[in-house]
Short mmCIF file of C-alpha atoms in Angstrom, two decimals:
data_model
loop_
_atom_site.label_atom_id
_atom_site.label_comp_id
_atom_site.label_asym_id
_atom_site.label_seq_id
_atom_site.Cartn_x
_atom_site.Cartn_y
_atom_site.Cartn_z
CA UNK R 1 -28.27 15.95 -8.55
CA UNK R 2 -24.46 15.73 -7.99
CA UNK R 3 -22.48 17.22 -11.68
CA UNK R 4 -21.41 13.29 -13.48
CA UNK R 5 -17.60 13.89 -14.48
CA UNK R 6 -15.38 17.41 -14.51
CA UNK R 7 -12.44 17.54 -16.21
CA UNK R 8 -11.92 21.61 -16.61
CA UNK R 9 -11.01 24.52 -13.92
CA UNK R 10 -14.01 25.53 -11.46
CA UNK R 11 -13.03 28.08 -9.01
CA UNK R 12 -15.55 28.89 -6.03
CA UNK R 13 -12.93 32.13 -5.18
CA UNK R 14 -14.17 31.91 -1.97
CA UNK R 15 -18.35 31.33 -2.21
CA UNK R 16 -19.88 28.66 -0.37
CA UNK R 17 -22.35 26.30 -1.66
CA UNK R 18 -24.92 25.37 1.32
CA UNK R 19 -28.00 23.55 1.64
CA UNK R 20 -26.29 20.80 -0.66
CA UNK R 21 -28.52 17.44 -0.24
CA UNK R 22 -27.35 14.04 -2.18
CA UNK R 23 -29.54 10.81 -1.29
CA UNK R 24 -29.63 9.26 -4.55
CA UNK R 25 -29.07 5.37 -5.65
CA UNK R 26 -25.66 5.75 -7.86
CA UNK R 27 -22.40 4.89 -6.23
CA UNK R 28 -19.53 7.69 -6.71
CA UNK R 29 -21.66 10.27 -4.80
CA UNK R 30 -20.69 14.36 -3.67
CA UNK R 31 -20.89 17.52 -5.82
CA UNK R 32 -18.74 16.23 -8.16
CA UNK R 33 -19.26 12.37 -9.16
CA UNK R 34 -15.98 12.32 -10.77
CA UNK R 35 -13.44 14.48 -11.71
CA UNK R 36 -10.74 13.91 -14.45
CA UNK R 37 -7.30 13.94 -14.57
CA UNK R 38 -7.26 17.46 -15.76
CA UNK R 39 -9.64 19.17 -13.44
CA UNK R 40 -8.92 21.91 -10.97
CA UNK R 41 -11.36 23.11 -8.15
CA UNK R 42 -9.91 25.84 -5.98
CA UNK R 43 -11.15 27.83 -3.41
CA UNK R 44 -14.94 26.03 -3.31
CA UNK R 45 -16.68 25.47 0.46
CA UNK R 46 -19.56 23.38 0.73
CA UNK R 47 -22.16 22.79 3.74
CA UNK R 48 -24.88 20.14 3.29
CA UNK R 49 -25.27 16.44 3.91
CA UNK R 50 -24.19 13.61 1.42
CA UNK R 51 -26.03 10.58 2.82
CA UNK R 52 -26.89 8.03 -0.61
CA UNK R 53 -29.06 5.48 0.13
CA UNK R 54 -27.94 1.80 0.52
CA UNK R 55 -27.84 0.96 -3.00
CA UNK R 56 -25.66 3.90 -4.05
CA UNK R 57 -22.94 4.00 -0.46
CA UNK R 58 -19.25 3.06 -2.20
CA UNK R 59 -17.03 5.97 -2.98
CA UNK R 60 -18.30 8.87 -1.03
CA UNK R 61 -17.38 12.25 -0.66
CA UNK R 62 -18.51 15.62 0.54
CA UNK R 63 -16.88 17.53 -2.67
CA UNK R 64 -16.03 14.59 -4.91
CA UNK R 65 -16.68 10.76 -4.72
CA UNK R 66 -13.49 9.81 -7.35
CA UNK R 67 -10.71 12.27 -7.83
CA UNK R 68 -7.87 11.98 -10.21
CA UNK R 69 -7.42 15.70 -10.58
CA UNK R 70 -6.19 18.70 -8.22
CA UNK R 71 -8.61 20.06 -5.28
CA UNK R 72 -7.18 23.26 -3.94
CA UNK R 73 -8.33 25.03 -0.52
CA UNK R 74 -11.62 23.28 -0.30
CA UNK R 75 -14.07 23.02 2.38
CA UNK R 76 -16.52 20.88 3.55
CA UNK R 77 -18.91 21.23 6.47
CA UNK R 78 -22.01 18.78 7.10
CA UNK R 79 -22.11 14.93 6.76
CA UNK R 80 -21.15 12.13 4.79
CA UNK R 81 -21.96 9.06 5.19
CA UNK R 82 -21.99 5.52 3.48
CA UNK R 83 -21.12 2.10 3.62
CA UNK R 84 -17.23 1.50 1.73
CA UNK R 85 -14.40 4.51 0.96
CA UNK R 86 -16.32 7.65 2.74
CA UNK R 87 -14.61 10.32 3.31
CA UNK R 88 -15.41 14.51 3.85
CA UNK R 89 -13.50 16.06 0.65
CA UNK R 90 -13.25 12.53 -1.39
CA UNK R 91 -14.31 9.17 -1.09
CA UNK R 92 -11.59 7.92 -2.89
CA UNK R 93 -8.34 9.85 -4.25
CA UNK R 94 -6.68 7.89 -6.54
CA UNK R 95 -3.22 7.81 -8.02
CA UNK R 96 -3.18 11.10 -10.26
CA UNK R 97 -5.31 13.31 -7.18
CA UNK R 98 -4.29 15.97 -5.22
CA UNK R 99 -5.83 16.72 -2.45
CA UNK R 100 -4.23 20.39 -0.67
CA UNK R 101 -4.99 23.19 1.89
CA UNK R 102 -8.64 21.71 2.06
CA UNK R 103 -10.76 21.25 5.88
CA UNK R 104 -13.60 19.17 6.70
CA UNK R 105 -15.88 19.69 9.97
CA UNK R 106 -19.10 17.84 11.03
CA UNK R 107 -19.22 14.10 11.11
CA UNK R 108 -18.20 11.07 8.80
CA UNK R 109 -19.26 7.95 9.33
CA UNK R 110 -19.29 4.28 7.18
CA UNK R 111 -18.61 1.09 7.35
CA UNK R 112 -15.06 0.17 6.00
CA UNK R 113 -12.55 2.91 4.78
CA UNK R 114 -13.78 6.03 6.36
CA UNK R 115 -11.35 8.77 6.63
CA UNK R 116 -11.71 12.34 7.64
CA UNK R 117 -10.44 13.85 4.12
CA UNK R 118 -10.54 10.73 1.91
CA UNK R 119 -11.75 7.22 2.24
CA UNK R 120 -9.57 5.47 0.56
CA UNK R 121 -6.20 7.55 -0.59
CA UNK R 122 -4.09 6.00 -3.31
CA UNK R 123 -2.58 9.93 -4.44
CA UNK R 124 -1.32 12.57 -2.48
CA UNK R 125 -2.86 14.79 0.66
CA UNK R 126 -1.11 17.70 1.90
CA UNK R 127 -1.58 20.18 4.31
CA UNK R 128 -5.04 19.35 5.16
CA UNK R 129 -7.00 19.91 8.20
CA UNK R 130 -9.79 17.28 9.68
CA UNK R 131 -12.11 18.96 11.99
CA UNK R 132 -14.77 16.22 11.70
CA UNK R 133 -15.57 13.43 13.92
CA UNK R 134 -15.36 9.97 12.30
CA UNK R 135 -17.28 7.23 13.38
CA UNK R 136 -17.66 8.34 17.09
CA UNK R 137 -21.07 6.78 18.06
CA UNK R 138 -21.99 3.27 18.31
CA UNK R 139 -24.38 2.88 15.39
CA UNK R 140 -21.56 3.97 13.50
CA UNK R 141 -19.18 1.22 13.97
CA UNK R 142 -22.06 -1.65 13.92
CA UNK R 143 -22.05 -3.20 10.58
CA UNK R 144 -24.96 -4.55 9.11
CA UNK R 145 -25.07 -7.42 7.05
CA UNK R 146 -26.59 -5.48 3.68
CA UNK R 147 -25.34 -7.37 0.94
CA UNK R 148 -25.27 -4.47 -1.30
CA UNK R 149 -21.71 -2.69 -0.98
CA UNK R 150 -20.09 -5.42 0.68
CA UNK R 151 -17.63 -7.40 -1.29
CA UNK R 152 -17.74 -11.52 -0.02
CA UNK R 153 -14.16 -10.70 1.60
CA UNK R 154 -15.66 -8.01 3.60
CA UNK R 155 -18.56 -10.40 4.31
CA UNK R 156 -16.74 -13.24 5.55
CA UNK R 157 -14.18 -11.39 7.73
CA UNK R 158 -14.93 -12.11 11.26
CA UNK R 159 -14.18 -8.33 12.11
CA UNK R 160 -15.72 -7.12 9.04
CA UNK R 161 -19.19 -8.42 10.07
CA UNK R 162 -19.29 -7.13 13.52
CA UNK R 163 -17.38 -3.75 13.67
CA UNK R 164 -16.17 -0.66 11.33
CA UNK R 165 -12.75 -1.44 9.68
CA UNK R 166 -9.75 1.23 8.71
CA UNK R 167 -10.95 4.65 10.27
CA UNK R 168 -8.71 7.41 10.06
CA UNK R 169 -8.55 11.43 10.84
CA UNK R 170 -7.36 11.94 7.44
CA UNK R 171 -7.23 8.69 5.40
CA UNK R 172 -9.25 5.41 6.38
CA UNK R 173 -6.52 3.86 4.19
CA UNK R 174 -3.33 5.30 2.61
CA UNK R 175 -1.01 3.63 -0.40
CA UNK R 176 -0.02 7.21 -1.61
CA UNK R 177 1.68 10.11 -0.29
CA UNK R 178 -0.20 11.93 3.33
CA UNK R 179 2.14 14.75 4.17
CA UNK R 180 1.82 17.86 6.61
CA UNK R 181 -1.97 16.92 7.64
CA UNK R 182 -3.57 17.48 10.89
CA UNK R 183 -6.69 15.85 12.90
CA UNK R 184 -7.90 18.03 15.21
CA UNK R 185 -11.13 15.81 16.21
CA UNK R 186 -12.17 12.18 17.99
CA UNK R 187 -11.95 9.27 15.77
CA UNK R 188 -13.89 5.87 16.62
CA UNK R 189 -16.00 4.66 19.08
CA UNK R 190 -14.38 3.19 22.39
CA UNK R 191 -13.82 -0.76 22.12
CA UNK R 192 -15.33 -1.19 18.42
CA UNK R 193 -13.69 -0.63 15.14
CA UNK R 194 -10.48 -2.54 13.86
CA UNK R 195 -7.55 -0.41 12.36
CA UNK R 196 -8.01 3.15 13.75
CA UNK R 197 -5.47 5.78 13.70
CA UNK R 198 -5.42 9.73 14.05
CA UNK R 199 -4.10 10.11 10.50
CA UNK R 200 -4.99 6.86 8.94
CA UNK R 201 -6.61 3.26 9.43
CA UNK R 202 -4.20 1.39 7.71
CA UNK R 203 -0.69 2.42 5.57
CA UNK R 204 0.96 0.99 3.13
CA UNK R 205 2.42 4.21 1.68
CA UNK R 206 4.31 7.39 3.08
CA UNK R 207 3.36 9.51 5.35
CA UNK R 208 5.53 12.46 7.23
CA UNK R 209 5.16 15.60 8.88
CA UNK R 210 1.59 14.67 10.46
CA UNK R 211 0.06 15.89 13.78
CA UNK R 212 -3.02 13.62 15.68
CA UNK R 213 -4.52 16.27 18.76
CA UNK R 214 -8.01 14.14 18.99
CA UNK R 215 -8.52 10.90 21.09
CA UNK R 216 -8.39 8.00 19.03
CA UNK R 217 -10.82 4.76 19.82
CA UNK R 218 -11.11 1.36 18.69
CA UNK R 219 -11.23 -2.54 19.54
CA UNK R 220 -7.79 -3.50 17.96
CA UNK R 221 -5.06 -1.97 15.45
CA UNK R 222 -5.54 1.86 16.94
CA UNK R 223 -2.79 4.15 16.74
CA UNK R 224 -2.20 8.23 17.06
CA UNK R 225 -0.71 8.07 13.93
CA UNK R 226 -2.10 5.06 11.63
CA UNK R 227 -3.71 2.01 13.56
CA UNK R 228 -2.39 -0.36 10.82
CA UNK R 229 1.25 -0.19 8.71
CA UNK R 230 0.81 -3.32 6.52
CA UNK R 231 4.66 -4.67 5.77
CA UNK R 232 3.42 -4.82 2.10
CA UNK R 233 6.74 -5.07 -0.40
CA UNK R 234 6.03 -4.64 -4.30
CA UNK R 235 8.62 -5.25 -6.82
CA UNK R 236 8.01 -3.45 -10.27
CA UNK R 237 10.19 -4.82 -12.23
CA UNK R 238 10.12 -2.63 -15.56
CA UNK R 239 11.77 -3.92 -19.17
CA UNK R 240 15.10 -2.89 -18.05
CA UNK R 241 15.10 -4.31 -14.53
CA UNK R 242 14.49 -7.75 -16.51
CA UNK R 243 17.27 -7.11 -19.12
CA UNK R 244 19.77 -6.96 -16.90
CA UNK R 245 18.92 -9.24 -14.95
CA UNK R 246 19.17 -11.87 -17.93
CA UNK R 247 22.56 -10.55 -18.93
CA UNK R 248 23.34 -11.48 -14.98
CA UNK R 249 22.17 -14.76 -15.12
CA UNK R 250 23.75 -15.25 -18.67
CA UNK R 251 27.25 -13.88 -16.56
CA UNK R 252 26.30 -16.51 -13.51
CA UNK R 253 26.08 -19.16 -16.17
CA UNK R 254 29.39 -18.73 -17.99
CA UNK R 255 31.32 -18.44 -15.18
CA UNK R 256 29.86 -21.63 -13.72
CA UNK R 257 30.07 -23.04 -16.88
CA UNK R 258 34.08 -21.67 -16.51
CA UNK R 259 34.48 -23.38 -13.35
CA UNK R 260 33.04 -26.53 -13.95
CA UNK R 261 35.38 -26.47 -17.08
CA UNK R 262 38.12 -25.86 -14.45
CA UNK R 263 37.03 -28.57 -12.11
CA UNK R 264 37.17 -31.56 -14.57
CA UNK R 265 40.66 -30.33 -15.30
CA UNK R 266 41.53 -30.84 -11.85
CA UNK R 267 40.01 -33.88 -11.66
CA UNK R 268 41.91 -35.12 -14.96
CA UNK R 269 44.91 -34.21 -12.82
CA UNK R 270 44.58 -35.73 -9.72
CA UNK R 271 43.05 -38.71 -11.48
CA UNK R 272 46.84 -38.73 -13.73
CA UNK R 273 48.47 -38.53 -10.17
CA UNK R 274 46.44 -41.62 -8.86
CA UNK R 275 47.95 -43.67 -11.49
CA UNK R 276 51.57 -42.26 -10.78
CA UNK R 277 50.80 -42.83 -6.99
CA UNK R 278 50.04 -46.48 -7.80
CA UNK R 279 52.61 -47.22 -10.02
CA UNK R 280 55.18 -45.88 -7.32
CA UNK R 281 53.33 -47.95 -5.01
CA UNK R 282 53.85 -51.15 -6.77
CA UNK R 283 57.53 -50.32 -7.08
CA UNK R 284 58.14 -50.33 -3.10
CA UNK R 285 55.59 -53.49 -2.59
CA UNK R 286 57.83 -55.42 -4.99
CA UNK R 287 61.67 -55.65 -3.41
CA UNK R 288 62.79 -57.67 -6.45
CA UNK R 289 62.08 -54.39 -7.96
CA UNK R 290 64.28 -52.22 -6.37
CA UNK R 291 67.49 -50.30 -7.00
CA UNK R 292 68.52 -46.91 -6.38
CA UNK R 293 67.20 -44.98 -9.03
CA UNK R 294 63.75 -46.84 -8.99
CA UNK R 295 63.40 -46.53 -5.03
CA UNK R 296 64.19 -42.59 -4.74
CA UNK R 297 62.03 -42.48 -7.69
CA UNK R 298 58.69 -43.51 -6.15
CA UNK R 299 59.39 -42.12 -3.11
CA UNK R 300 59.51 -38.57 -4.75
CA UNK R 301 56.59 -39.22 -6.75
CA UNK R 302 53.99 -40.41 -3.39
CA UNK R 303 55.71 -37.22 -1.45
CA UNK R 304 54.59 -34.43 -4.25
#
């Protein structure tokens, strides 16, 4: 029975945890279910096998299936597997989780967002080691069509159906921070899996300093580094961001306001110097008209 939710300082100074066996039915599955924003685990290595059954396969891990805290120089060593966000240390690492100095070795294996380290990694990883092989046979990569853990997307996706999607050495998917990490083992299966990469699946985030030394397989997207960099842009445009842009458009609008203001003048003007221009005109069409003073008159007034 996996501990529910941590939010306090555990640390293994070195001890190892073995024989650890998780098959249950919940989703959020490894030693720890969950661990809070303020929890710290150093120095904790675990052997055993994290295998849930199909009812309990989304968010994964060997030492944590949801992190938002701080793992430090953890271990892992056995298998995890499941069907969405699998991953040795965490299944998924979200925003607030750190994820440092920590190894995995053994196998990892799921369905969609399967990563070496993390599933799915929406924090930071640094300095991490994967030792593990991910999704290197062919029963690995061969989705079934279980209904339970698949989302409809996932379902209807012609790729989705048929092979694994985003594998990676380190992350199956990234949107955080992957810096400093190393795969050191094989990742897919040759010809199947879509989005494979020696460091991550797919990456929408930032990711420097990384080494791939394992052979990286797949069908389509595979890459040393990441088999997948989504151009993704997003704008957050905060309170102030919006302010000023208001007083901008409020700036665009007075001075277009200013130069339409301008523009009717001008046209007042030239519309004034039509009506000189045809007066003048009339002088020089009518020769009963004409005398000296009148002539060089409207001739001055058509050449300005």
């Amino acid at each position: 029975v996996p501990i529910p939710t941590f939010g306090g300082t555990f640390l293994g100074r070195g001890f190892t945890v073995s024989g650890l066996r998780l098959s249950g039915e919940q989703n959020a599955q490894g030693f720890f279910r969950y661990l809070q924003k303020t929890a710290l685990v150093d120095g904790l290595h675990l052997k055993g096998n994290i295998q849930p059954d199909k009812n309990g396969n989304l968010d994964v891990g060997g030492l944590v299936g949801v992190n938002s805290g701080r793992v430090n120089n953890c271990s892992f060593t056995g298998t995890v597997s499941g069907t969405e966000r699998i991953g040795g240390i965490a299944g998924r690492n979200k925003v607030s989780g750190i994820i440092e100095n920590c190894t995995v070795s053994g196998t990892v294996y799921g369905d969609h967002y399967i990563g070496g380290v993390a599933g799915e990694n929406q924090g930071v990883i640094r300095f991490c080691v994967n030792y593990a092989e991910v999704n290197t046979h062919v029963d690995h990569n061969s989705v079934s069509a279980v209904m339970s853990g698949l989302s409809l997307e996932n379902f209807t996706a012609k790729e989705s159906i048929r092979d694994a999607t985003n594998i990676g050495g380190i992350a199956g998917t990234s949107s955080g921070v992957i810096r400093s990490c190393e795969n050191r083992a094989a990742i897919g299966y040759e010809k199947m899996g879509y989005n494979v990469g020696g460091i991550a699946g797919s990456q929408i985030g930032y990711i420097t300093e990384c080494s791939n030394y394992g052979i990286i397989n797949g069908s389509n997207g595979v890459g040393g580094i990441v088999g997948q960099f989504k151009p993704n842009v997003v704008l957050n445009m905060g309170d102030n961001y919006m302010n000023e842009m208001m007083d901008e458009m409020i700036d665009l609008m007075n001075a277009m306001s200013g130069m339409m203001g301008s523009m009717q003048g001008m046209m007042g003007d030239m519309a004034s110097d039509m009506e000189n221009m045809e007066d003048s005109m009339d002088i020089l069409e009518n020769p009963e008209n004409w005398d000296s003073d009148s002539i060089h008159a409207a001739v001055s007034e058509i050449s300005s």
